C-alpha cells in the first residue's frame, strides 16, 4: 500500500516538475525572443510558444503563423535562424524572419522545416483567424470572416460574436452577421431562426445556401426533416431569391468573359482590318507578327529582371517597333511585287509565317517560354461571393479599347490617316492627287503589323507564349474582319465583341469547339446576305 502511494506521489511530483521545467523553457515574451524557440522538437512547447506569440502586438506574428501553417517556415541548420523560404531554380532563397534580411540561396539540405501536427494546425488556423479579425485593413478582416464561415465551430462562432460588437466596417459586419445567421437557423428559438433566414436571403455565400437547403430536405421516406411549415416556406422562398441572384451574377460573368474574349479578338483583328481593308492583302503571317510581339515581351522581361512591374509597359512600344519593322520588310520585300495577285500573296505570306516560326524556334526556343504577370495585373476583383473579375482580363479590355481609340484618332486626324483613307477609298484618284500610294502601303502595313505586335504583348498575359501562338488567332481575326466589314474599325470593334459574347453564351451547352463551328456557320450564312459585312466601306473605288 505504501509503495503504491509512493509511486502516485512520485508521478504527481514528476508532472509538476516537468510542467515547471517546460514553463521555464519558454524564454521572454517578445517576438524576437519567442520565434527562435520554434526550432524545438517538442509539439507541446510549440503550442505554448504559439499561444504566447498570439498575444504579442507585432505585425510579423500573423505572417509567421501563415507560413508555419503552409509548411514554409524553416530554420537554417548552421545557426538555427528561423527563415522564410522561396524556391528559386534548384535551390531556396531564404529570408530572416526577425530582420527581414535576404540571407541568400542555400541548398535544400541546409535548412529544416518547422514541423507541425494536426493539433498545431488547428491552433494556428484559430490564431490566424483571431489575429486577422483584429487587422487594421478591412479587406483582411473580411477575408478572415469568410475563412471562419467556411469552417464554423464553437471557437469560431465565439470569435464572430466577440468581433460583432467591435466591428466598424459595414461589409465586414454584414459578413459576421451572415456567419452567425448560419448558426442561428438551427437555433431552438423560432424568432431567431426566422430572423436568420431573412438575413441569409440576402447572402450569396455557398454556406448560406447550404444552411437553407438543410431546412427543406427530406428523409428517405419523403418526410421533411424540418417540422415547422413556416420555417420551410420562408427557407424555400429565400433559396429561390438566392438562385435568381446567382443567375444574374452568372449572366454578368458570362458577359464579362465574352467581352474579354472579344477584346482579344479585337486586338488580334484590328491590325488585320487596316492592312486587309486598305491594301486588300490576305496576310497569313499576321499571327506570327503577334507572336513576335509576345516574344518581345519575354525578351524585355529578361533584360530587366528586377523591373517586372514596368517591363510590361516598356514592351508595348518595343513590340510595336519590332513587329512594325518586320511588317515593313515583308511589304517592301515580297508583297509589293504581288499586288493584284491575291492567291500568290496568300501563299507567299503563308511561307513567311513558317519562316518566322522557325526563326523563333532556332534563335530562342522551340518550347513555350514563361512571361510573368506583374503584381498589379494579378488577382481578381471580388464583386460578390459568386462573381469575381480577374484583373488581367479587365486590364486587357480597357487596353484594347484605348488602343482602338488611339488608332481611330490617328486615322481620322493625322496626315497619314487622311492618306490611308484616300488610298483605301480610291487608289487611282489618290495617286492623281499626289499621294505616294507605295509608301502609304508600306507605312499602313507597318502600322497594322505594329498593332499586331502590341496584341502579342496582351496575349502573353493570357496564354502560353510559343512559336505557334499566332496560329490560334489568325482564322478568328479574319472572321472578325469579314463579319464587321473589311477596313472598317467600328465594324471590327462591334464584330469582335459580338462574336466574343456569343461564343461564351454558346459554350456552356455546346462546348468550345462546337460553339466556334456554330459561329462560323452563322458568319457564312450572314455574308451570303451581306457580303460586305456589318459596316461596309464607302467610296467609288470600293464599289469597283
C-alpha positions as semicolon CSV with decimal commas, in nm:
position;residue;x (nm);y (nm);z (nm)
1;X;0,000;0,000;0,000
2;X;0,280;0,238;0,094
3;X;0,467;0,150;-0,223
4;X;0,161;0,236;-0,439
5;X;0,114;0,565;-0,254
6;X;0,483;0,644;-0,304
7;X;0,451;0,579;-0,678
8;X;0,148;0,808;-0,706
9;X;0,325;1,087;-0,515
10;X;0,635;1,040;-0,730
11;X;0,429;1,055;-1,051
12;X;0,249;1,374;-0,945
13;X;0,576;1,531;-0,841
14;X;0,731;1,443;-1,177
15;X;0,442;1,602;-1,364
16;X;0,465;1,919;-1,158
17;X;0,842;1,941;-1,205
18;X;0,816;1,874;-1,578
19;X;0,548;2,140;-1,616
20;X;0,757;2,390;-1,426
21;X;1,060;2,299;-1,633
22;X;0,852;2,328;-1,952
23;X;0,728;2,670;-1,849
24;X;1,083;2,777;-1,781
25;X;1,190;2,663;-2,128
26;X;0,989;2,947;-2,281
27;X;1,217;3,248;-2,257
28;X;1,088;3,603;-2,295
29;X;0,760;3,735;-2,429
30;X;0,869;3,939;-2,733
31;X;0,862;3,838;-3,099
32;X;1,243;3,833;-3,126
33;X;1,269;3,609;-2,817
34;X;0,990;3,364;-2,898
35;X;1,033;3,294;-3,271
36;X;1,383;3,133;-3,247
37;X;1,242;2,885;-2,996
38;X;1,014;2,732;-3,264
39;X;1,313;2,514;-3,361
40;X;1,227;2,285;-3,071
41;X;1,113;1,931;-3,150
42;X;0,851;1,938;-2,874
43;X;0,499;1,996;-3,011
44;X;0,377;2,085;-2,662
45;X;0,638;2,354;-2,636
46;X;0,542;2,488;-2,978
47;X;0,180;2,510;-2,863
48;X;0,283;2,726;-2,572
49;X;0,506;2,944;-2,793
50;X;0,218;2,996;-3,038
51;X;-0,016;3,083;-2,752
52;X;0,225;3,344;-2,616
53;X;0,308;3,477;-2,965
54;X;-0,060;3,532;-3,039
55;X;-0,069;3,786;-2,753
56;X;0,231;3,982;-2,886
57;X;0,140;4,310;-3,056
58;X;0,358;4,269;-3,366
59;X;0,252;4,265;-3,733
60;X;0,508;3,993;-3,807
61;X;0,325;3,735;-3,594
62;X;0,047;3,679;-3,849
63;X;0,298;3,619;-4,128
64;X;0,487;3,362;-3,919
65;X;0,167;3,175;-3,836
66;X;0,059;3,167;-4,202
67;X;0,398;3,045;-4,324
68;X;0,411;2,785;-4,047
69;X;0,066;2,656;-4,137
70;X;0,160;2,631;-4,507
71;X;0,482;2,446;-4,424
72;X;0,708;2,728;-4,547
73;X;0,864;2,818;-4,212
74;X;1,213;2,669;-4,183
75;X;1,528;2,718;-3,985
76;X;1,887;2,737;-4,101
77;X;2,073;2,435;-3,962
78;X;2,400;2,622;-3,924
79;X;2,283;2,879;-3,668
80;X;1,915;2,785;-3,601
81;X;1,785;3,110;-3,752
82;X;1,415;3,096;-3,840
83;X;1,371;3,177;-4,210
84;X;1,107;3,207;-4,479
85;X;1,184;3,010;-4,794
86;X;1,123;3,086;-5,160
87;X;1,201;2,828;-5,427
88;X;1,444;2,956;-5,688
89;X;1,572;2,720;-5,958
90;X;1,721;2,416;-5,781
91;X;1,782;2,595;-5,452
92;X;1,597;2,802;-5,192
93;X;1,623;3,174;-5,128
94;X;1,591;3,230;-4,754
95;X;1,491;3,543;-4,564
96;X;1,549;3,602;-4,194
97;X;1,211;3,618;-4,020
98;X;1,322;3,860;-3,750
99;X;1,530;4,108;-3,952
100;X;1,359;4,051;-4,289
101;X;1,706;4,042;-4,448
102;X;1,758;3,817;-4,751
103;X;2,031;3,572;-4,650
104;X;2,073;3,430;-4,998
105;X;2,037;3,099;-5,178
106;X;2,109;2,775;-4,997
107;X;2,081;2,408;-5,075
108;X;1,766;2,238;-4,950
109;X;1,977;2,020;-4,719
110;X;2,099;2,330;-4,532
111;X;1,755;2,408;-4,392
112;X;1,492;2,216;-4,199
113;X;1,119;2,271;-4,178
114;X;0,950;2,377;-3,855
115;X;0,724;2,074;-3,826
116;X;0,358;2,091;-3,725
117;X;0,098;1,828;-3,636
118;X;-0,282;1,835;-3,665
119;X;-0,322;1,992;-3,321
120;X;-0,086;2,273;-3,413
121;X;-0,260;2,325;-3,748
122;X;-0,596;2,368;-3,578
123;X;-0,439;2,602;-3,326
124;X;-0,269;2,806;-3,600
125;X;-0,590;2,840;-3,801
126;X;-0,774;2,968;-3,494
127;X;-0,497;3,215;-3,407
128;X;-0,467;3,335;-3,769
129;X;-0,841;3,399;-3,779
130;X;-0,831;3,582;-3,447
131;X;-0,536;3,800;-3,548
132;X;-0,682;3,869;-3,892
133;X;-1,007;3,986;-3,733
134;X;-0,805;4,249;-3,547
135;X;-0,616;4,364;-3,856
136;X;-0,644;4,734;-3,948
137;X;-0,720;4,651;-4,312
138;X;-1,097;4,586;-4,365
139;X;-1,023;4,358;-4,663
140;X;-0,805;4,137;-4,445
141;X;-1,077;4,120;-4,180
142;X;-1,341;4,039;-4,442
143;X;-1,127;3,760;-4,584
144;X;-1,079;3,625;-4,231
145;X;-1,455;3,621;-4,170
146;X;-1,515;3,428;-4,492
147;X;-1,244;3,181;-4,390
148;X;-1,407;3,134;-4,050
149;X;-1,751;3,084;-4,206
150;X;-1,615;2,803;-4,424
151;X;-1,528;2,604;-4,110
152;X;-1,763;2,706;-3,831
153;X;-1,712;2,550;-3,489
154;X;-1,776;2,666;-3,132
155;X;-1,450;2,861;-3,110
156;X;-1,512;3,025;-3,449
157;X;-1,865;3,126;-3,352
158;X;-1,732;3,273;-3,027
159;X;-1,478;3,476;-3,227
160;X;-1,750;3,614;-3,453
161;X;-1,977;3,706;-3,164
162;X;-1,688;3,878;-2,989
163;X;-1,599;4,075;-3,301
164;X;-1,958;4,170;-3,387
165;X;-1,977;4,436;-3,118
166;X;-1,643;4,593;-3,215
167;X;-1,657;4,590;-3,596
168;X;-1,691;4,930;-3,766
169;X;-1,674;4,834;-4,136
170;X;-2,020;4,771;-4,285
171;X;-1,913;4,492;-4,522
172;X;-1,723;4,303;-4,254
173;X;-2,011;4,345;-4,012
174;X;-2,258;4,207;-4,268
175;X;-2,032;3,906;-4,324
176;X;-2,010;3,844;-3,948
177;X;-2,389;3,861;-3,915
178;X;-2,423;3,617;-4,205
179;X;-2,189;3,373;-4,033
180;X;-2,386;3,396;-3,711
181;X;-2,713;3,357;-3,903
182;X;-2,585;3,028;-4,049
183;X;-2,556;2,903;-3,693
184;X;-2,884;3,058;-3,577
185;X;-3,100;2,881;-3,839
186;X;-3,061;2,570;-3,624
187;X;-3,148;2,753;-3,301
188;X;-3,434;2,639;-3,078
189;X;-3,567;2,994;-3,072
190;X;-3,810;3,030;-3,364
191;X;-3,784;3,409;-3,374
192;X;-3,407;3,384;-3,401
193;X;-3,443;3,129;-3,682
194;X;-3,684;3,348;-3,878
195;X;-3,450;3,646;-3,845
196;X;-3,159;3,428;-3,958
197;X;-3,348;3,312;-4,270
198;X;-3,435;3,673;-4,357
199;X;-3,066;3,764;-4,327
200;X;-2,939;3,465;-4,527
201;X;-3,183;3,554;-4,805
202;X;-2,956;3,849;-4,888
203;X;-2,636;3,642;-4,899
204;X;-2,478;3,465;-5,195
205;X;-2,234;3,265;-4,986
206;X;-2,231;2,893;-5,059
207;X;-2,251;2,818;-4,687
208;X;-2,565;3,035;-4,654
209;X;-2,747;2,840;-4,924
210;X;-2,634;2,510;-4,773
211;X;-2,779;2,616;-4,437
212;X;-3,112;2,699;-4,605
213;X;-3,111;2,378;-4,811
214;X;-3,088;2,180;-4,489
215;X;-3,423;2,327;-4,381
216;X;-3,610;2,189;-4,686
217;X;-3,450;1,845;-4,706
218;X;-3,650;1,524;-4,694
219;X;-3,559;1,193;-4,539
220;X;-3,567;0,857;-4,719
221;X;-3,942;0,822;-4,659
222;X;-4,011;1,160;-4,823
223;X;-4,087;1,343;-4,500
224;X;-3,943;1,686;-4,431
225;X;-3,666;1,688;-4,173
226;X;-3,781;2,033;-4,064
227;X;-4,119;2,005;-3,894
228;X;-4,213;2,373;-3,888
229;X;-4,402;2,452;-4,212
230;X;-4,350;2,828;-4,176
231;X;-3,975;2,783;-4,148
232;X;-3,973;2,558;-4,457
233;X;-4,179;2,805;-4,661
234;X;-3,956;3,101;-4,576
235;X;-3,643;2,893;-4,639
236;X;-3,771;2,786;-4,982
237;X;-3,854;3,146;-5,070
238;X;-3,506;3,254;-4,961
239;X;-3,346;2,977;-5,172
240;X;-3,544;3,092;-5,479
241;X;-3,427;3,450;-5,426
242;X;-3,066;3,341;-5,388
243;X;-3,082;3,127;-5,703
244;X;-3,225;3,419;-5,901
245;X;-2,945;3,646;-5,787
246;X;-2,690;3,376;-5,867
247;X;-2,828;3,354;-6,220
248;X;-2,787;3,730;-6,262
249;X;-2,426;3,703;-6,142
250;X;-2,364;3,408;-6,376
251;X;-2,505;3,614;-6,665
252;X;-2,279;3,907;-6,575
253;X;-1,978;3,674;-6,553
254;X;-2,054;3,527;-6,896
255;X;-2,084;3,877;-7,045
256;X;-1,750;3,973;-6,888
257;X;-1,574;3,665;-7,024
258;X;-1,739;3,731;-7,360
259;X;-1,610;4,089;-7,362
260;X;-1,264;3,972;-7,258
261;X;-1,263;3,722;-7,544
262;X;-1,396;3,996;-7,770
263;X;-1,113;4,229;-7,663
264;X;-0,859;3,959;-7,752
265;X;-1,028;3,917;-8,093
266;X;-1,026;4,296;-8,135
267;X;-0,655;4,317;-8,060
268;X;-0,576;4,033;-8,299
269;X;-0,802;4,163;-8,578
270;X;-0,761;4,540;-8,564
271;X;-0,422;4,539;-8,737
272;X;-0,550;4,296;-8,999
273;X;-0,852;4,522;-9,060
274;X;-0,614;4,802;-9,165
275;X;-0,390;4,600;-9,397
276;X;-0,669;4,392;-9,545
277;X;-0,902;4,689;-9,582
278;X;-0,654;4,935;-9,732
279;X;-0,437;4,702;-9,937
280;X;-0,659;4,403;-9,999
281;X;-0,374;4,175;-9,888
282;X;-0,460;3,847;-9,716
283;X;-0,166;3,837;-9,474
284;X;-0,131;3,483;-9,340
285;X;0,175;3,594;-9,138
286;X;-0,036;3,828;-8,922
287;X;-0,046;3,574;-8,638
288;X;0,332;3,543;-8,643
289;X;0,364;3,920;-8,610
290;X;0,157;3,889;-8,293
291;X;0,389;3,608;-8,183
292;X;0,690;3,839;-8,232
293;X;0,524;4,093;-8,002
294;X;0,478;3,828;-7,735
295;X;0,842;3,720;-7,763
296;X;0,950;4,084;-7,743
297;X;0,772;4,099;-7,406
298;X;0,966;3,790;-7,298
299;X;1,298;3,944;-7,406
300;X;1,225;4,275;-7,231
301;X;1,148;4,090;-6,906
302;X;1,480;3,905;-6,933
303;X;1,667;4,231;-6,998
304;X;1,512;4,396;-6,690
305;X;1,453;4,109;-6,444
306;X;1,423;4,339;-6,146
307;X;1,162;4,567;-6,303
308;X;0,872;4,332;-6,370
309;X;0,617;4,599;-6,281
310;X;0,745;4,828;-6,558
311;X;0,879;4,583;-6,817
312;X;0,530;4,508;-6,949
313;X;0,472;4,879;-7,017
314;X;0,813;4,905;-7,188
315;X;0,721;4,604;-7,401
316;X;0,433;4,789;-7,571
317;X;0,639;5,039;-7,775
318;X;0,916;4,780;-7,821
319;X;0,674;4,522;-7,964
320;X;0,519;4,787;-8,191
321;X;0,860;4,876;-8,335
322;X;0,981;4,515;-8,376
323;X;0,664;4,384;-8,541
324;X;0,621;4,705;-8,741
325;X;0,972;4,680;-8,887
326;X;0,916;4,316;-8,975
327;X;0,587;4,417;-9,139
328;X;0,751;4,689;-9,349
329;X;1,024;4,447;-9,452
330;X;0,764;4,190;-9,560
331;X;0,571;4,451;-9,760
332;X;0,878;4,602;-9,928
333;X;1,047;4,268;-9,992
334;X;0,757;4,047;-10,101
335;X;0,408;4,190;-10,109
336;X;0,476;4,496;-10,326
337;X;0,574;4,262;-10,610
338;X;0,249;4,065;-10,582
339;X;-0,022;4,334;-10,581
340;X;-0,322;4,226;-10,786
341;X;-0,238;3,856;-10,735
342;X;-0,423;3,762;-10,413
343;X;-0,363;3,387;-10,433
344;X;0,012;3,429;-10,472
345;X;0,015;3,685;-10,191
346;X;-0,166;3,441;-9,964
347;X;0,084;3,163;-10,042
348;X;0,383;3,397;-10,001
349;X;0,270;3,527;-9,661
350;X;0,195;3,171;-9,551
351;X;0,555;3,087;-9,634
352;X;0,669;3,392;-9,435
353;X;0,468;3,268;-9,136
354;X;0,654;2,934;-9,146
355;X;0,989;3,112;-9,173
356;X;0,911;3,334;-8,870
357;X;0,805;3,033;-8,665
358;X;1,127;2,852;-8,747
359;X;1,329;3,167;-8,677
360;X;1,190;3,180;-8,323
361;X;1,246;2,807;-8,272
362;X;1,608;2,841;-8,380
363;X;1,705;3,164;-8,206
364;X;1,503;3,143;-7,882
365;X;1,340;2,806;-7,811
366;X;1,109;2,551;-7,966
367;X;0,934;2,521;-7,629
368;X;0,691;2,765;-7,473
369;X;0,856;3,039;-7,269
370;X;0,732;3,190;-6,944
371;X;0,617;3,552;-6,944
372;X;0,548;3,673;-6,590
373;X;0,246;3,876;-6,491
374;X;0,315;4,190;-6,283
375;X;0,154;4,217;-5,941
376;X;-0,086;4,491;-6,050
377;X;-0,237;4,253;-6,307
378;X;-0,261;3,955;-6,073
379;X;-0,558;3,852;-5,863
380;X;-0,921;3,941;-5,909
381;X;-1,182;4,196;-5,813
382;X;-1,445;4,023;-5,599
383;X;-1,784;4,174;-5,680
384;X;-1,977;3,926;-5,464
385;X;-1,913;3,572;-5,336
386;X;-2,004;3,415;-5,674
387;X;-1,877;3,684;-5,912
388;X;-1,516;3,787;-5,949
389;X;-1,338;3,968;-6,231
390;X;-0,975;3,884;-6,300
391;X;-0,757;4,190;-6,323
392;X;-0,556;4,070;-6,624
393;X;-0,869;4,033;-6,839
394;X;-1,014;4,359;-6,708
395;X;-0,695;4,548;-6,797
396;X;-0,686;4,388;-7,143
397;X;-1,045;4,500;-7,211
398;X;-0,950;4,855;-7,111
399;X;-0,624;4,836;-7,307
400;X;-0,795;4,712;-7,625
401;X;-1,048;4,997;-7,611
402;X;-0,770;5,251;-7,551
403;X;-0,575;5,113;-7,847
404;X;-0,888;5,129;-8,061
405;X;-0,938;5,494;-7,962
406;X;-0,576;5,589;-8,039
407;X;-0,587;5,415;-8,377
408;X;-0,919;5,578;-8,461
409;X;-0,772;5,918;-8,376
410;X;-0,463;5,853;-8,594
411;X;-0,672;5,750;-8,893
412;X;-0,917;6,041;-8,856
413;X;-0,689;6,329;-8,755
414;X;-0,336;6,265;-8,882
415;X;-0,190;6,320;-9,232
416;X;-0,109;5,950;-9,257
417;X;-0,468;5,866;-9,163
418;X;-0,602;6,101;-9,431
419;X;-0,379;5,941;-9,694
420;X;-0,469;5,589;-9,579
421;X;-0,838;5,665;-9,609
422;X;-0,785;5,825;-9,951
423;X;-0,596;5,521;-10,083
424;X;-0,848;5,276;-9,937
425;X;-1,144;5,456;-10,094
426;X;-0,996;5,533;-10,438
427;X;-0,634;5,441;-10,502
428;X;-0,621;5,590;-10,855
429;X;-0,765;5,925;-10,750
430;X;-0,528;5,937;-10,451
431;X;-0,232;5,885;-10,685
432;X;-0,359;6,159;-10,914
433;X;-0,368;6,395;-10,614
434;X;-0,001;6,331;-10,540
435;X;-0,033;6,070;-10,265
436;X;0,260;5,826;-10,277
437;X;0,049;5,513;-10,252
438;X;0,353;5,281;-10,238
439;X;0,479;5,448;-9,920
440;X;0,126;5,463;-9,780
441;X;0,106;5,088;-9,838
442;X;0,437;5,030;-9,658
443;X;0,352;5,253;-9,361
444;X;-0,001;5,110;-9,340
445;X;0,133;4,757;-9,341
446;X;0,387;4,858;-9,078
447;X;0,114;5,019;-8,867
448;X;-0,107;4,710;-8,888
449;X;0,190;4,485;-8,808
450;X;0,294;4,702;-8,513
451;X;-0,055;4,679;-8,369
452;X;-0,035;4,301;-8,412
453;X;0,283;4,314;-8,202
454;X;0,101;4,510;-7,931
455;X;-0,172;4,244;-7,941
456;X;0,101;3,989;-7,874
457;X;0,202;4,178;-7,558
458;X;-0,155;4,147;-7,428
459;X;-0,183;3,781;-7,528
460;X;0,138;3,700;-7,338
461;X;-0,058;3,771;-7,019
462;X;-0,339;3,531;-7,110
463;X;-0,187;3,232;-7,285
464;X;0,132;3,037;-7,342
465;X;0,397;3,210;-7,549
466;X;0,534;2,975;-7,814
467;X;0,615;2,959;-8,185
468;X;0,257;2,855;-8,266
469;X;0,090;3,135;-8,072
470;X;-0,037;3,319;-8,380
471;X;-0,195;3,012;-8,540
472;X;-0,466;3,011;-8,275
473;X;-0,590;3,358;-8,370
474;X;-0,541;3,407;-8,744
475;X;-0,870;3,241;-8,850
476;X;-1,065;3,423;-8,578
477;X;-0,910;3,751;-8,691
478;X;-1,029;3,704;-9,048
479;X;-1,376;3,608;-8,922
480;X;-1,399;3,931;-8,724
481;X;-1,280;4,147;-9,015
482;X;-1,519;3,988;-9,265
483;X;-1,813;3,998;-9,024
484;X;-1,757;4,360;-8,918
485;X;-1,680;4,496;-9,262
486;X;-1,344;4,497;-9,436
487;X;-1,140;4,806;-9,347
488;X;-1,395;4,950;-9,103
489;X;-1,263;4,992;-8,748
490;X;-1,606;5,033;-8,591
491;X;-1,715;4,717;-8,766
492;X;-1,412;4,537;-8,625
493;X;-1,499;4,654;-8,272
494;X;-1,865;4,551;-8,295
495;X;-1,779;4,226;-8,470
496;X;-1,513;4,125;-8,218
497;X;-1,725;4,198;-7,912
498;X;-2,035;4,035;-8,063
499;X;-1,855;3,715;-8,157
500;X;-1,679;3,700;-7,819
501;X;-2,003;3,728;-7,620
502;X;-2,192;3,486;-7,846
503;X;-1,911;3,231;-7,813
504;X;-1,922;3,244;-7,434
505;X;-2,300;3,206;-7,423
506;X;-2,286;2,905;-7,656
507;X;-2,000;2,726;-7,480
508;X;-2,189;2,603;-7,167
509;X;-2,431;2,388;-7,364
510;X;-2,243;2,319;-7,689
511;X;-1,878;2,308;-7,585
512;X;-1,594;2,535;-7,702
513;X;-1,531;2,357;-8,035
514;X;-1,895;2,329;-8,139
515;X;-1,953;2,693;-8,037
516;X;-1,681;2,804;-8,280
517;X;-1,832;2,589;-8,554
518;X;-2,177;2,740;-8,495
519;X;-2,033;3,092;-8,508
520;X;-1,851;3,009;-8,832
521;X;-2,172;2,872;-8,986
522;X;-2,354;3,187;-8,879
523;X;-2,091;3,410;-9,042
524;X;-2,107;3,207;-9,367
525;X;-2,483;3,250;-9,377
526;X;-2,454;3,616;-9,281
527;X;-2,214;3,709;-9,562
528;X;-2,448;3,546;-9,809
529;X;-2,693;3,823;-9,726
530;X;-2,440;4,100;-9,653
531;X;-2,117;4,012;-9,835
532;X;-1,951;4,339;-9,729
533;X;-2,017;4,287;-9,357
534;X;-2,197;4,488;-9,090
535;X;-2,033;4,821;-9,173
536;X;-1,918;4,821;-9,536
537;X;-1,667;5,076;-9,659
538;X;-1,790;5,352;-9,887
539;X;-1,630;5,502;-10,194
540;X;-1,619;5,463;-10,570
541;X;-1,306;5,254;-10,552
542;X;-1,475;5,016;-10,311
543;X;-1,774;4,972;-10,542
544;X;-1,538;4,859;-10,814
